[in-house]
DNA sequence: TGTTTATTTGGCAATATAGCCAAATAAACA
DNA sequence: TGTTTATTTGGCTATATTGCCAAATAAACA
């Protein structure tokens, strides 16, 4: 049952895990508008360059972005643009949580 | 730039993180067909009950599943069914990786 | 009530992740 | 060539995650 699905689920989990970090989600949002060099992304995020570089390497390893060296710098681009439509559903989860939270608060308030 | 998006991205990352494990993805697939007790899921997965219970608690915490106690047992159900459509895009990523891998192999084979 | 069954929780060890600094690499340019 | 700029890698510490076992909790049932 599970053992049979395991390889496919491992692969999916790997992609989700690569996305599951706020800086990496931010990178994906920025790249949606077009490619960017590491220096741009670093400035936007405000972490150390080495940290941003490692985030990019995680996304690259997962096959979500591709890189291209031009001259001095390295440009990253989205390889899988649909990755961002993707969030309609995530937002549904978040909204239902917000709803529940509000309901809880109103109960507590009685 | 990033700081402004951070709260929303943190929330999204939390949901993705909760999903990013093969056993938890399996649970979501099973629950898509209907609610299940912890005992069923435990048998299907083949880990310790306590491990499965903790996976369920991660999914619950993220708002993806809900639980309901009936008599002796606890039934879990999907709260956000769209969570599984969600994977069309993930599969795209995985297929493009497979393609690249094949291309690499064919280059190596020359 | 005492026992069995289902589930959760605490605690622990192994492993993975995040983020920083410093050092290595590589291209551009004086 | 020597220097500056951009990026990656190694190394480290702090923190989080995973999965097991044992113990706690709770419902069912004899």
CSV table of C-alpha atoms (C1' of nucleotides) in Angstrom, one decimal:
chain,number,residue,atom,x,y,z
A,1,UNK,CA,0.0,0.0,0.0
A,2,UNK,CA,2.4,2.7,1.3
A,3,UNK,CA,5.5,0.9,0.1
A,4,UNK,CA,4.2,0.9,-3.5
A,5,UNK,CA,3.5,4.6,-3.5
A,6,UNK,CA,6.7,5.5,-1.6
A,7,UNK,CA,9.0,6.4,-4.5
A,8,UNK,CA,6.5,8.8,-6.0
A,9,UNK,CA,5.7,10.3,-2.7
A,10,UNK,CA,9.4,10.7,-1.8
A,11,UNK,CA,9.8,12.6,-5.1
A,12,UNK,CA,6.9,14.9,-4.4
A,13,UNK,CA,7.9,15.5,-0.8
A,14,UNK,CA,11.3,16.6,-2.0
A,15,UNK,CA,9.8,19.3,-4.2
A,16,UNK,CA,7.5,20.5,-1.5
A,17,UNK,CA,10.4,20.6,1.0
A,18,UNK,CA,12.5,22.7,-1.3
A,19,UNK,CA,9.7,25.2,-1.5
A,20,UNK,CA,8.8,25.2,2.2
A,21,UNK,CA,10.8,28.3,3.3
A,22,UNK,CA,9.8,31.9,3.3
A,23,UNK,CA,13.0,33.1,1.5
A,24,UNK,CA,12.7,30.5,-1.1
A,25,UNK,CA,9.0,31.3,-1.7
A,26,UNK,CA,10.0,34.9,-2.1
A,27,UNK,CA,12.7,34.0,-4.6
A,28,UNK,CA,10.0,32.1,-6.6
A,29,UNK,CA,7.7,35.1,-6.6
A,30,UNK,CA,10.5,37.4,-7.8
A,31,UNK,CA,11.6,35.0,-10.5
A,32,UNK,CA,8.0,34.8,-11.7
A,33,UNK,CA,8.5,38.3,-13.1
A,34,UNK,CA,11.8,37.3,-14.8
A,35,UNK,CA,15.3,36.2,-14.2
A,36,UNK,CA,17.5,37.7,-11.5
A,37,UNK,CA,21.1,37.6,-10.4
A,38,UNK,CA,22.1,36.4,-7.0
A,39,UNK,CA,23.1,39.9,-6.0
A,40,UNK,CA,19.6,41.3,-6.7
A,41,UNK,CA,17.9,38.5,-4.7
A,42,UNK,CA,20.4,39.0,-1.9
A,43,UNK,CA,19.7,42.6,-1.6
A,44,UNK,CA,15.9,42.1,-1.7
A,45,UNK,CA,16.0,39.4,1.0
A,46,UNK,CA,18.6,41.0,3.3
A,47,UNK,CA,20.4,37.8,4.4
A,48,UNK,CA,24.1,37.0,3.8
A,49,UNK,CA,24.9,36.2,0.2
A,50,UNK,CA,26.1,32.7,1.2
A,51,UNK,CA,22.7,32.0,2.7
A,52,UNK,CA,20.8,33.1,-0.4
A,53,UNK,CA,23.2,31.1,-2.6
A,54,UNK,CA,22.4,28.0,-0.5
A,55,UNK,CA,18.6,28.7,-0.9
A,56,UNK,CA,19.1,28.9,-4.6
A,57,UNK,CA,21.0,25.7,-4.7
A,58,UNK,CA,18.1,24.0,-2.9
A,59,UNK,CA,15.7,25.2,-5.4
A,60,UNK,CA,18.0,24.2,-8.3
A,61,UNK,CA,18.5,20.7,-6.8
A,62,UNK,CA,14.8,20.3,-6.8
A,63,UNK,CA,14.5,21.3,-10.4
A,64,UNK,CA,12.4,24.4,-9.7
A,65,UNK,CA,14.9,26.9,-11.0
A,66,UNK,CA,17.8,26.9,-13.5
A,67,UNK,CA,20.9,29.0,-13.4
A,68,UNK,CA,23.0,30.6,-16.1
A,69,UNK,CA,26.3,32.3,-15.7
A,70,UNK,CA,26.9,35.5,-17.7
A,71,UNK,CA,30.1,37.3,-17.1
A,72,UNK,CA,30.6,38.1,-13.5
A,73,UNK,CA,27.2,37.0,-12.3
A,74,UNK,CA,24.8,34.1,-12.2
A,75,UNK,CA,21.2,34.5,-13.2
A,76,UNK,CA,18.4,32.3,-11.9
A,77,UNK,CA,15.1,31.7,-13.6
A,78,UNK,CA,11.9,29.8,-12.9
A,79,UNK,CA,11.9,26.5,-14.7
A,80,UNK,CA,8.3,25.7,-13.7
A,81,UNK,CA,6.2,28.8,-13.7
A,82,UNK,CA,3.0,26.9,-12.8
A,83,UNK,CA,4.6,26.5,-9.3
A,84,UNK,CA,2.9,29.7,-8.3
A,85,UNK,CA,-0.7,29.0,-9.4
A,86,UNK,CA,-0.2,26.3,-7.0
A,87,UNK,CA,-1.0,28.6,-4.1
A,88,UNK,CA,-4.7,29.1,-4.6
A,89,UNK,CA,-5.1,26.0,-2.6
A,90,UNK,CA,-2.6,26.9,0.1
A,91,UNK,CA,-4.4,30.1,0.6
A,92,UNK,CA,-7.7,28.2,1.1
A,93,UNK,CA,-6.0,26.4,3.9
A,94,UNK,CA,-4.8,29.6,5.4
A,95,UNK,CA,-8.1,31.3,5.2
A,96,UNK,CA,-10.0,28.4,6.8
A,97,UNK,CA,-7.5,28.6,9.6
A,98,UNK,CA,-8.1,32.3,10.0
A,99,UNK,CA,-11.8,31.6,10.1
A,100,UNK,CA,-11.4,29.0,12.8
A,101,UNK,CA,-9.1,31.3,14.8
A,102,UNK,CA,-11.7,34.1,14.7
A,103,UNK,CA,-14.4,31.6,15.8
A,104,UNK,CA,-12.2,30.5,18.7
A,105,UNK,CA,-11.6,34.0,19.8
A,106,UNK,CA,-15.3,34.8,19.7
A,107,UNK,CA,-16.0,31.8,21.8
A,108,UNK,CA,-13.4,32.8,24.3
A,109,UNK,CA,-14.8,36.2,24.4
A,110,UNK,CA,-18.2,35.0,25.7
B,1,UNK,CA,10.5,44.1,-0.2
B,2,UNK,CA,10.9,40.8,1.5
B,3,UNK,CA,10.0,42.1,4.9
B,4,UNK,CA,6.6,43.2,3.6
B,5,UNK,CA,5.8,39.7,2.2
B,6,UNK,CA,7.3,37.8,5.1
B,7,UNK,CA,4.1,37.1,7.1
B,8,UNK,CA,2.3,35.7,4.1
B,9,UNK,CA,5.3,33.7,3.0
B,10,UNK,CA,5.8,32.3,6.5
B,11,UNK,CA,2.2,31.1,6.5
B,12,UNK,CA,2.5,29.5,3.1
B,13,UNK,CA,5.8,27.9,4.0
B,14,UNK,CA,4.2,26.4,7.1
B,15,UNK,CA,1.5,24.6,5.0
B,16,UNK,CA,4.0,23.3,2.5
B,17,UNK,CA,6.3,22.1,5.3
B,18,UNK,CA,3.5,20.2,6.8
B,19,UNK,CA,2.9,18.4,3.5
B,20,UNK,CA,6.5,17.7,2.7
B,21,UNK,CA,6.9,14.2,4.0
B,22,UNK,CA,6.1,11.0,2.2
B,23,UNK,CA,4.0,9.5,5.0
B,24,UNK,CA,2.0,12.7,5.3
B,25,UNK,CA,1.4,12.8,1.5
B,26,UNK,CA,0.2,9.3,1.7
B,27,UNK,CA,-2.2,10.1,4.4
B,28,UNK,CA,-3.6,12.9,2.3
B,29,UNK,CA,-4.1,10.6,-0.6
B,30,UNK,CA,-5.9,8.1,1.5
B,31,UNK,CA,-8.1,10.7,3.2
B,32,UNK,CA,-9.1,12.0,-0.3
B,33,UNK,CA,-11.2,8.8,-0.6
B,34,UNK,CA,-12.8,9.4,2.8
B,35,UNK,CA,-12.1,9.6,6.6
B,36,UNK,CA,-10.0,7.1,8.3
B,37,UNK,CA,-9.1,6.1,11.9
B,38,UNK,CA,-5.5,6.3,13.1
B,39,UNK,CA,-5.4,2.5,13.3
B,40,UNK,CA,-6.2,2.1,9.6
B,41,UNK,CA,-3.6,4.7,8.6
B,42,UNK,CA,-1.0,3.1,10.9
B,43,UNK,CA,-1.5,-0.3,9.4
B,44,UNK,CA,-1.3,1.0,5.8
B,45,UNK,CA,1.9,3.0,6.5
B,46,UNK,CA,3.6,0.4,8.7
B,47,UNK,CA,5.3,2.8,11.2
B,48,UNK,CA,4.8,2.9,14.9
B,49,UNK,CA,1.3,4.3,15.9
B,50,UNK,CA,3.0,7.0,17.8
B,51,UNK,CA,4.8,8.1,14.7
B,52,UNK,CA,1.6,8.2,12.6
B,53,UNK,CA,-0.2,10.1,15.4
B,54,UNK,CA,2.5,12.7,15.3
B,55,UNK,CA,2.3,13.0,11.5
B,56,UNK,CA,-1.4,13.5,11.8
B,57,UNK,CA,-0.9,16.2,14.5
B,58,UNK,CA,1.4,18.0,12.1
B,59,UNK,CA,-1.3,18.0,9.4
B,60,UNK,CA,-3.9,19.0,11.9
B,61,UNK,CA,-1.8,21.9,13.2
B,62,UNK,CA,-1.4,23.1,9.6
B,63,UNK,CA,-5.2,23.1,9.1
B,64,UNK,CA,-5.1,20.5,6.4
B,65,UNK,CA,-7.0,17.8,8.2
B,66,UNK,CA,-9.6,17.7,11.0
B,67,UNK,CA,-10.1,15.0,13.6
B,68,UNK,CA,-13.2,13.7,15.3
B,69,UNK,CA,-13.4,11.2,18.1
B,70,UNK,CA,-16.0,8.5,17.9
B,71,UNK,CA,-16.1,6.0,20.7
B,72,UNK,CA,-12.7,4.3,21.0
B,73,UNK,CA,-11.1,5.8,17.9
B,74,UNK,CA,-10.2,9.1,16.3
B,75,UNK,CA,-11.1,9.7,12.6
B,76,UNK,CA,-9.3,12.1,10.5
B,77,UNK,CA,-10.6,13.7,7.3
B,78,UNK,CA,-9.3,16.1,4.7
B,79,UNK,CA,-10.4,19.7,5.4
B,80,UNK,CA,-9.0,21.0,2.1
B,81,UNK,CA,-9.6,18.6,-0.7
B,82,UNK,CA,-8.1,20.8,-3.4
B,83,UNK,CA,-4.8,20.1,-1.7
B,84,UNK,CA,-4.3,17.2,-4.1
B,85,UNK,CA,-5.1,18.8,-7.4
B,86,UNK,CA,-2.1,20.8,-6.4
B,87,UNK,CA,0.2,18.1,-7.6
B,88,UNK,CA,-0.2,18.5,-11.3
B,89,UNK,CA,2.5,21.1,-11.1
B,90,UNK,CA,4.7,19.2,-8.8
B,91,UNK,CA,4.6,16.4,-11.3
B,92,UNK,CA,5.7,18.8,-14.0
B,93,UNK,CA,8.8,19.5,-12.0
B,94,UNK,CA,9.5,15.9,-11.5
B,95,UNK,CA,9.0,15.1,-15.2
B,96,UNK,CA,11.3,17.8,-16.3
B,97,UNK,CA,13.9,16.4,-13.9
B,98,UNK,CA,13.5,13.0,-15.3
B,99,UNK,CA,13.9,14.4,-18.8
B,100,UNK,CA,17.1,16.1,-17.9
B,101,UNK,CA,18.4,13.1,-16.2
B,102,UNK,CA,17.8,11.0,-19.3
B,103,UNK,CA,19.5,13.7,-21.4
B,104,UNK,CA,22.5,13.6,-19.1
B,105,UNK,CA,22.7,9.9,-19.3
B,106,UNK,CA,22.6,9.9,-23.1
B,107,UNK,CA,25.4,12.5,-23.1
B,108,UNK,CA,27.5,10.4,-20.8
B,109,UNK,CA,26.8,7.3,-23.0
B,110,UNK,CA,28.5,8.9,-26.0
C,1,DT,C1',-14.0,-2.6,38.8
C,2,DG,C1',-10.2,-4.6,36.0
C,3,DT,C1',-8.8,-5.3,31.3
C,4,DT,C1',-8.3,-4.6,26.6
C,5,DT,C1',-8.1,-1.4,22.6
C,6,DA,C1',-7.1,3.1,20.5
C,7,DT,C1',-4.7,7.2,20.7
C,8,DT,C1',-1.6,10.8,22.4
C,9,DT,C1',2.4,12.5,24.8
C,10,DG,C1',7.2,12.7,26.8
C,11,DG,C1',11.7,11.6,26.1
C,12,DC,C1',15.6,10.3,23.7
C,13,DA,C1',19.1,9.7,19.8
C,14,DA,C1',20.0,10.3,15.1
C,15,DT,C1',19.8,13.2,11.4
C,16,DA,C1',18.7,17.4,8.7
C,17,DT,C1',18.2,22.4,8.2
C,18,DA,C1',19.3,27.4,8.7
C,19,DG,C1',22.4,31.1,8.7
C,20,DC,C1',26.6,33.1,9.7
C,21,DC,C1',31.7,33.9,8.8
C,22,DA,C1',35.8,32.9,6.3
C,23,DA,C1',38.0,31.0,2.5
C,24,DA,C1',38.0,29.5,-2.4
C,25,DT,C1',36.8,30.3,-7.2
C,26,DA,C1',36.1,33.0,-11.2
C,27,DA,C1',35.2,36.8,-14.2
C,28,DA,C1',36.2,41.9,-15.1
C,29,DC,C1',39.0,45.5,-15.2
C,30,DA,C1',42.8,48.8,-14.0
D,1,DT,C1',49.4,40.9,-13.2
D,2,DG,C1',47.0,42.7,-9.1
D,3,DT,C1',42.5,44.1,-7.5
D,4,DT,C1',37.7,44.4,-7.2
D,5,DT,C1',33.2,42.1,-7.7
D,6,DA,C1',30.0,38.1,-7.7
D,7,DT,C1',29.2,33.7,-6.3
D,8,DT,C1',29.9,29.2,-4.1
D,9,DT,C1',31.7,26.1,-0.7
D,10,DG,C1',33.4,24.5,4.0
D,11,DG,C1',32.8,24.7,8.6
D,12,DC,C1',30.5,25.7,12.6
D,13,DT,C1',26.6,26.3,16.0
D,14,DA,C1',21.9,26.5,17.0
D,15,DT,C1',17.6,24.6,16.1
D,16,DA,C1',14.1,21.4,14.1
D,17,DT,C1',12.5,17.0,12.5
D,18,DT,C1',12.0,12.0,12.5
D,19,DG,C1',11.0,7.8,14.6
D,20,DC,C1',11.2,4.7,18.2
D,21,DC,C1',9.9,3.1,23.0
D,22,DA,C1',7.6,3.7,27.2
D,23,DA,C1',4.1,5.8,29.8
D,24,DA,C1',-0.3,8.4,30.2
D,25,DT,C1',-5.2,8.9,28.8
D,26,DA,C1',-9.7,7.4,27.5
D,27,DA,C1',-13.3,4.7,25.8
D,28,DA,C1',-15.3,-0.2,25.6
D,29,DC,C1',-16.4,-4.2,27.6
D,30,DA,C1',-16.1,-8.4,30.6
